[in-house]
Amino acid sequence: MKATVIATFFGMSLICTYAAKEATKKMKKAKLYFALTDVPQIDCDVKAGKIINPEFIAKCPPGCQDVKYRVYGTDIYASFSSVCNAAIHSGIIDNTGGKILVQKVAGHSGYRGSFSNGVRSLSLPRWRESFLVSEGKPRKGVTYPSTLEYSSPKSTAVKSEPKKLEQDLKATKSADTANASEKASEQGDAVRKEHQTSPVLTPATQMATTTPTPMTTTTDPSTTTPKPATTPATIRTTTVAAASKTRPGLHRVRDIGSSSVHPAYSSVVAAASRQVQAAQGRGQNTAFRGTSTSASNRNILRPNTDHTGIQRQEPVATFQRAAGSPAHLGFSSKEELNPKPLESTSQGNPNCKVDLSFLMDGSWSIGKRRFQLQKHFLGNVAQALGIGSTGPLMGIVQYGDDPSTEFNLKTYANSKDLRNAIEKIPQKGGLSNVGKALSFVNKNFFSDANGNRGGAPNVVVVIVDGWPTDRVEEASRLARESGINIFFVTIEAAAESEKQNIIEPNFVDKAVCRTNGFYSINVPSWFSLHKVVQPLVKRVCDTDRLVCSKTCLNSADIGFVIDGSSSVGTSNFRTVLQFVANISKEFEISDTDTRIGAVQYTYEQRLEFSFDKYSTKQDVLSAIKRISYWSGGTSTGAAISYASEQLFSKSKPNKRKIMILITDGRSYDDVRVPAMAAHRNGVIAYSVGVAWAAQDELEAIATDPDKEHSFFVDEFDNLYRFVNQLIQNICTEFNSQPRN
């Protein structure tokens, strides 16, 4: 009987346990279903760095497989990449979209570019944050957000809720009264901490951000004598802690806003900012002199931000000197009025990531007054660009008889410090040796040590008063072949007294990448120079049109080595020529971009045309079409040696040497030794075999890894299938190499 009771009890326990487990499973499934059905959707252009969440599941829409959505890296991607395009590149989703899982990881060095699933990713030397993308299934024990948090745009005007702001003001006033002595003793620590960390805007400090309080200081720089500020609506009182965050917030919002407003209003904003700074500066200086400040502070303008995001000017009430006012009333110290450590680094304009070098004219012919106008112009350009670590970086080289670097790309990382440094540049004098300056920049300026970022286009803007006093064509050509985009800003024509120094007429057309007017701006007078600030900024930031930047499509000398033996036949030979033309037309062809050459071989070899023969795509395609079929034997090894001597030995130093050999049979001579010699001389060899071509010879000819550099088709009509694959392999290899 006892045994029966125990058994019955044990059986019921098992049943209860089983029921509980089943209920738990159902709850987990319900939660999982909820999690998967409540997935936030993101746009194709959203970058991982814009999303704050460290791990999330999101849904990508259809149609994200587009070249305008940039991707950097392979397997592990820089957070500057499009999330959805990276997912397509990795094969997690296709162009129809779908759910993905994104995990943020630490920054990485050496992001490798590749072509995968129809998306070409680019290489990048380093980035501060990375991410991994995988199938959109939740990981066990991880709760995923149904709404993603995005980092706010830096140019957005800061607003505060009136009710909440009033409550915060009351709270801070009460806390201030209760802790006055404690706050006063901690003020020094608050100021020191402010120089080390970026402030977080609270509702109380947000209002202070848009309504700054002018103030005066005593003769002791370490203390302040605040003056109470009044507005028509409220009297603002804040604690020391709030004030220590308020003033740097003001500087930061103003600095960022001025670099991101609409170009049409940029001059208005710049003028307003200068008036405010000048007004505040006068108030401080008067206090140091010990005179009354009521007159100098009357009608001081205060920046405010309206619904358009543009700062407008409003009068501030007259301030009286309040000697002996306690520091704990919430006014900032002198140190906080100029928080340089906070402004030393700016993120900058991410839509204009270029590395810029300005060549400023320091010759005696420009004169002192025009030299000052030039510095003012450069300062305005720096402000309009929005200098920052993830945006444009700018350095300056001054030229005269000889060039010298005033400061490099990494010297200043925000527009304000850069403008101040430009104003202090002294004129060096001498001639206007622009060619020598371009050679100097090409050899010395764009280096890792000087802050060159590799993944950003290199741009040189040359400012010339009149005409150069040396030749620029050769120096410009070498700079362009190094991937440098050259812009010229020429001011005024050559004076009569300068014409004997003119060495090279039409020097601008000889110096720039394209003679379509994009790379050159002519200004009739130095007093009109301010009008070209915005047009110049727009051009240097248009990275899609910077055709001199090195890419896989514009930085090679490509030599085709074509089998013209008897086994090919006339009809198949025309098919081979069409294959050659289809590859060639995908590249940017000019004397400074990709160049094309061709050799035909049988027992003998014939140079059809060299790299420097044709400089336009149409001329190259016409020349390919005119190649006549030769007929004869097959000496592939001798043809490789001939191409090395007649084509690639004359390749330009900064060009990648690419050989594409097409053959339909086994060679009568050895191919290994000539191929190895070509590889040692820097030739990247691709082999394309048809019909009776020998696989072992194709692999011997091809650069390692030979599987990626050799192709085989069973008949000539199938050659077209390898056009895209061959171009993709060329670009994948290029993107995996260090840039610039």
mmCIF file of N, CA, C and O in Angstrom, residues 323-360:
data_model
loop_
_atom_site.group_PDB
_atom_site.id
_atom_site.type_symbol
_atom_site.label_atom_id
_atom_site.label_comp_id
_atom_site.label_asym_id
_atom_site.label_seq_id
_atom_site.Cartn_x
_atom_site.Cartn_y
_atom_site.Cartn_z
ATOM 1 N N ALA A 323 29.541 93.628 -8.762
ATOM 2 C CA ALA A 323 30.722 93.296 -7.980
ATOM 3 C C ALA A 323 30.319 92.514 -6.751
ATOM 4 O O ALA A 323 29.346 92.814 -6.083
ATOM 5 N N GLY A 324 31.116 91.483 -6.475
ATOM 6 C CA GLY A 324 30.876 90.682 -5.296
ATOM 7 C C GLY A 324 29.812 89.639 -5.442
ATOM 8 O O GLY A 324 29.444 89.015 -4.453
ATOM 9 N N SER A 325 29.259 89.445 -6.659
ATOM 10 C CA SER A 325 28.245 88.410 -6.829
ATOM 11 C C SER A 325 28.862 87.049 -6.613
ATOM 12 O O SER A 325 29.933 86.764 -7.108
ATOM 13 N N PRO A 326 28.198 86.181 -5.862
ATOM 14 C CA PRO A 326 28.791 84.875 -5.563
ATOM 15 C C PRO A 326 28.885 84.000 -6.802
ATOM 16 O O PRO A 326 28.011 84.026 -7.668
ATOM 17 N N ALA A 327 29.950 83.197 -6.878
ATOM 18 C CA ALA A 327 30.177 82.335 -8.047
ATOM 19 C C ALA A 327 29.093 81.288 -8.181
ATOM 20 O O ALA A 327 28.813 80.814 -9.275
ATOM 21 N N HIS A 328 28.452 80.934 -7.063
ATOM 22 C CA HIS A 328 27.491 79.839 -7.135
ATOM 23 C C HIS A 328 26.172 80.243 -7.778
ATOM 24 O O HIS A 328 25.263 79.433 -7.877
ATOM 25 N N LEU A 329 26.028 81.508 -8.231
ATOM 26 C CA LEU A 329 24.799 81.891 -8.922
ATOM 27 C C LEU A 329 24.705 81.249 -10.303
ATOM 28 O O LEU A 329 23.675 81.321 -10.946
ATOM 29 N N GLY A 330 25.772 80.649 -10.753
ATOM 30 C CA GLY A 330 25.655 79.858 -11.969
ATOM 31 C C GLY A 330 26.336 80.444 -13.174
ATOM 32 O O GLY A 330 26.071 80.031 -14.288
ATOM 33 N N PHE A 331 27.233 81.415 -13.048
ATOM 34 C CA PHE A 331 27.895 81.992 -14.203
ATOM 35 C C PHE A 331 29.244 81.320 -14.413
ATOM 36 O O PHE A 331 29.904 80.918 -13.467
ATOM 37 N N SER A 332 29.658 81.237 -15.679
ATOM 38 C CA SER A 332 30.879 80.504 -16.011
ATOM 39 C C SER A 332 32.107 81.333 -15.705
ATOM 40 O O SER A 332 32.083 82.555 -15.703
ATOM 41 N N SER A 333 33.205 80.641 -15.495
ATOM 42 C CA SER A 333 34.478 81.316 -15.296
ATOM 43 C C SER A 333 35.099 81.639 -16.639
ATOM 44 O O SER A 333 34.676 81.170 -17.676
ATOM 45 N N LYS A 334 36.163 82.439 -16.651
ATOM 46 C CA LYS A 334 36.834 82.814 -17.896
ATOM 47 C C LYS A 334 37.326 81.588 -18.635
ATOM 48 O O LYS A 334 37.319 81.537 -19.865
ATOM 49 N N GLU A 335 37.779 80.600 -17.923
ATOM 50 C CA GLU A 335 38.308 79.391 -18.563
ATOM 51 C C GLU A 335 37.244 78.739 -19.428
ATOM 52 O O GLU A 335 37.543 78.182 -20.473
ATOM 53 N N GLU A 336 35.973 78.815 -19.001
ATOM 54 C CA GLU A 336 34.911 78.137 -19.735
ATOM 55 C C GLU A 336 34.467 78.925 -20.956
ATOM 56 O O GLU A 336 33.807 78.390 -21.834
ATOM 57 N N LEU A 337 34.803 80.217 -21.026
ATOM 58 C CA LEU A 337 34.440 80.990 -22.201
ATOM 59 C C LEU A 337 35.234 80.566 -23.420
ATOM 60 O O LEU A 337 34.837 80.795 -24.539
ATOM 61 N N ASN A 338 36.361 79.956 -23.215
ATOM 62 C CA ASN A 338 37.221 79.561 -24.335
ATOM 63 C C ASN A 338 37.697 78.129 -24.145
ATOM 64 O O ASN A 338 38.873 77.873 -23.911
ATOM 65 N N PRO A 339 36.800 77.153 -24.223
ATOM 66 C CA PRO A 339 37.148 75.763 -23.902
ATOM 67 C C PRO A 339 37.887 75.085 -25.050
ATOM 68 O O PRO A 339 37.348 74.256 -25.755
ATOM 69 N N LYS A 340 39.142 75.454 -25.286
ATOM 70 C CA LYS A 340 39.896 74.945 -26.432
ATOM 71 C C LYS A 340 40.042 73.433 -26.458
ATOM 72 O O LYS A 340 39.954 72.826 -27.512
ATOM 73 N N PRO A 341 40.288 72.783 -25.312
ATOM 74 C CA PRO A 341 40.405 71.320 -25.395
ATOM 75 C C PRO A 341 39.166 70.655 -25.959
ATOM 76 O O PRO A 341 39.266 69.660 -26.640
ATOM 77 N N LEU A 342 37.961 71.224 -25.687
ATOM 78 C CA LEU A 342 36.745 70.623 -26.222
ATOM 79 C C LEU A 342 36.644 70.815 -27.725
ATOM 80 O O LEU A 342 36.114 69.994 -28.429
ATOM 81 N N GLU A 343 37.176 71.956 -28.242
ATOM 82 C CA GLU A 343 37.038 72.258 -29.646
ATOM 83 C C GLU A 343 38.219 71.751 -30.468
ATOM 84 O O GLU A 343 38.273 71.958 -31.658
ATOM 85 N N SER A 344 39.204 71.132 -29.830
ATOM 86 C CA SER A 344 40.397 70.724 -30.554
ATOM 87 C C SER A 344 40.104 69.633 -31.564
ATOM 88 O O SER A 344 40.821 69.472 -32.523
ATOM 89 N N THR A 345 39.032 68.876 -31.379
ATOM 90 C CA THR A 345 38.668 67.827 -32.328
ATOM 91 C C THR A 345 37.190 67.949 -32.673
ATOM 92 O O THR A 345 36.357 68.044 -31.795
ATOM 93 N N SER A 346 36.905 67.956 -33.970
ATOM 94 C CA SER A 346 35.525 68.016 -34.450
ATOM 95 C C SER A 346 35.280 66.824 -35.358
ATOM 96 O O SER A 346 36.198 66.330 -36.005
ATOM 97 N N GLN A 347 34.053 66.346 -35.390
ATOM 98 C CA GLN A 347 33.723 65.243 -36.293
ATOM 99 C C GLN A 347 33.743 65.694 -37.739
ATOM 100 O O GLN A 347 34.113 64.943 -38.622
ATOM 101 N N GLY A 348 33.364 66.943 -37.999
ATOM 102 C CA GLY A 348 33.395 67.465 -39.349
ATOM 103 C C GLY A 348 32.221 67.010 -40.190
ATOM 104 O O GLY A 348 31.308 66.339 -39.722
ATOM 105 N N ASN A 349 32.258 67.386 -41.458
ATOM 106 C CA ASN A 349 31.199 67.057 -42.410
ATOM 107 C C ASN A 349 31.472 65.695 -43.041
ATOM 108 O O ASN A 349 32.354 65.570 -43.889
ATOM 109 N N PRO A 350 30.725 64.644 -42.664
ATOM 110 C CA PRO A 350 31.021 63.295 -43.180
ATOM 111 C C PRO A 350 30.731 63.145 -44.669
ATOM 112 O O PRO A 350 31.176 62.182 -45.285
ATOM 113 N N ASN A 351 29.989 64.082 -45.254
ATOM 114 C CA ASN A 351 29.701 64.017 -46.688
ATOM 115 C C ASN A 351 30.805 64.636 -47.531
ATOM 116 O O ASN A 351 30.662 64.742 -48.749
ATOM 117 N N CYS A 352 31.885 65.042 -46.890
ATOM 118 C CA CYS A 352 33.006 65.664 -47.613
ATOM 119 C C CYS A 352 34.314 65.136 -47.053
ATOM 120 O O CYS A 352 35.150 65.890 -46.568
ATOM 121 N N LYS A 353 34.495 63.827 -47.111
ATOM 122 C CA LYS A 353 35.723 63.236 -46.564
ATOM 123 C C LYS A 353 36.821 63.275 -47.617
ATOM 124 O O LYS A 353 36.968 62.376 -48.441
ATOM 125 N N VAL A 354 37.607 64.358 -47.601
ATOM 126 C CA VAL A 354 38.722 64.525 -48.521
ATOM 127 C C VAL A 354 39.935 65.016 -47.737
ATOM 128 O O VAL A 354 39.788 65.656 -46.690
ATOM 129 N N ASP A 355 41.118 64.715 -48.231
ATOM 130 C CA ASP A 355 42.366 65.241 -47.675
ATOM 131 C C ASP A 355 42.844 66.357 -48.595
ATOM 132 O O ASP A 355 43.198 66.106 -49.751
ATOM 133 N N LEU A 356 42.854 67.600 -48.081
ATOM 134 C CA LEU A 356 43.083 68.794 -48.894
ATOM 135 C C LEU A 356 44.416 69.450 -48.587
ATOM 136 O O LEU A 356 44.803 69.590 -47.427
ATOM 137 N N SER A 357 45.097 69.863 -49.658
ATOM 138 C CA SER A 357 46.276 70.706 -49.506
ATOM 139 C C SER A 357 46.072 71.960 -50.340
ATOM 140 O O SER A 357 45.819 71.871 -51.549
ATOM 141 N N PHE A 358 46.125 73.118 -49.700
ATOM 142 C CA PHE A 358 46.032 74.377 -50.429
ATOM 143 C C PHE A 358 47.435 74.926 -50.645
ATOM 144 O O PHE A 358 48.216 75.061 -49.701
ATOM 145 N N LEU A 359 47.751 75.247 -51.906
ATOM 146 C CA LEU A 359 49.016 75.899 -52.232
ATOM 147 C C LEU A 359 48.748 77.393 -52.312
ATOM 148 O O LEU A 359 48.128 77.870 -53.266
ATOM 149 N N MET A 360 49.173 78.123 -51.294
ATOM 150 C CA MET A 360 48.903 79.558 -51.265
ATOM 151 C C MET A 360 50.087 80.314 -51.842
ATOM 152 O O MET A 360 51.255 79.961 -51.624
#
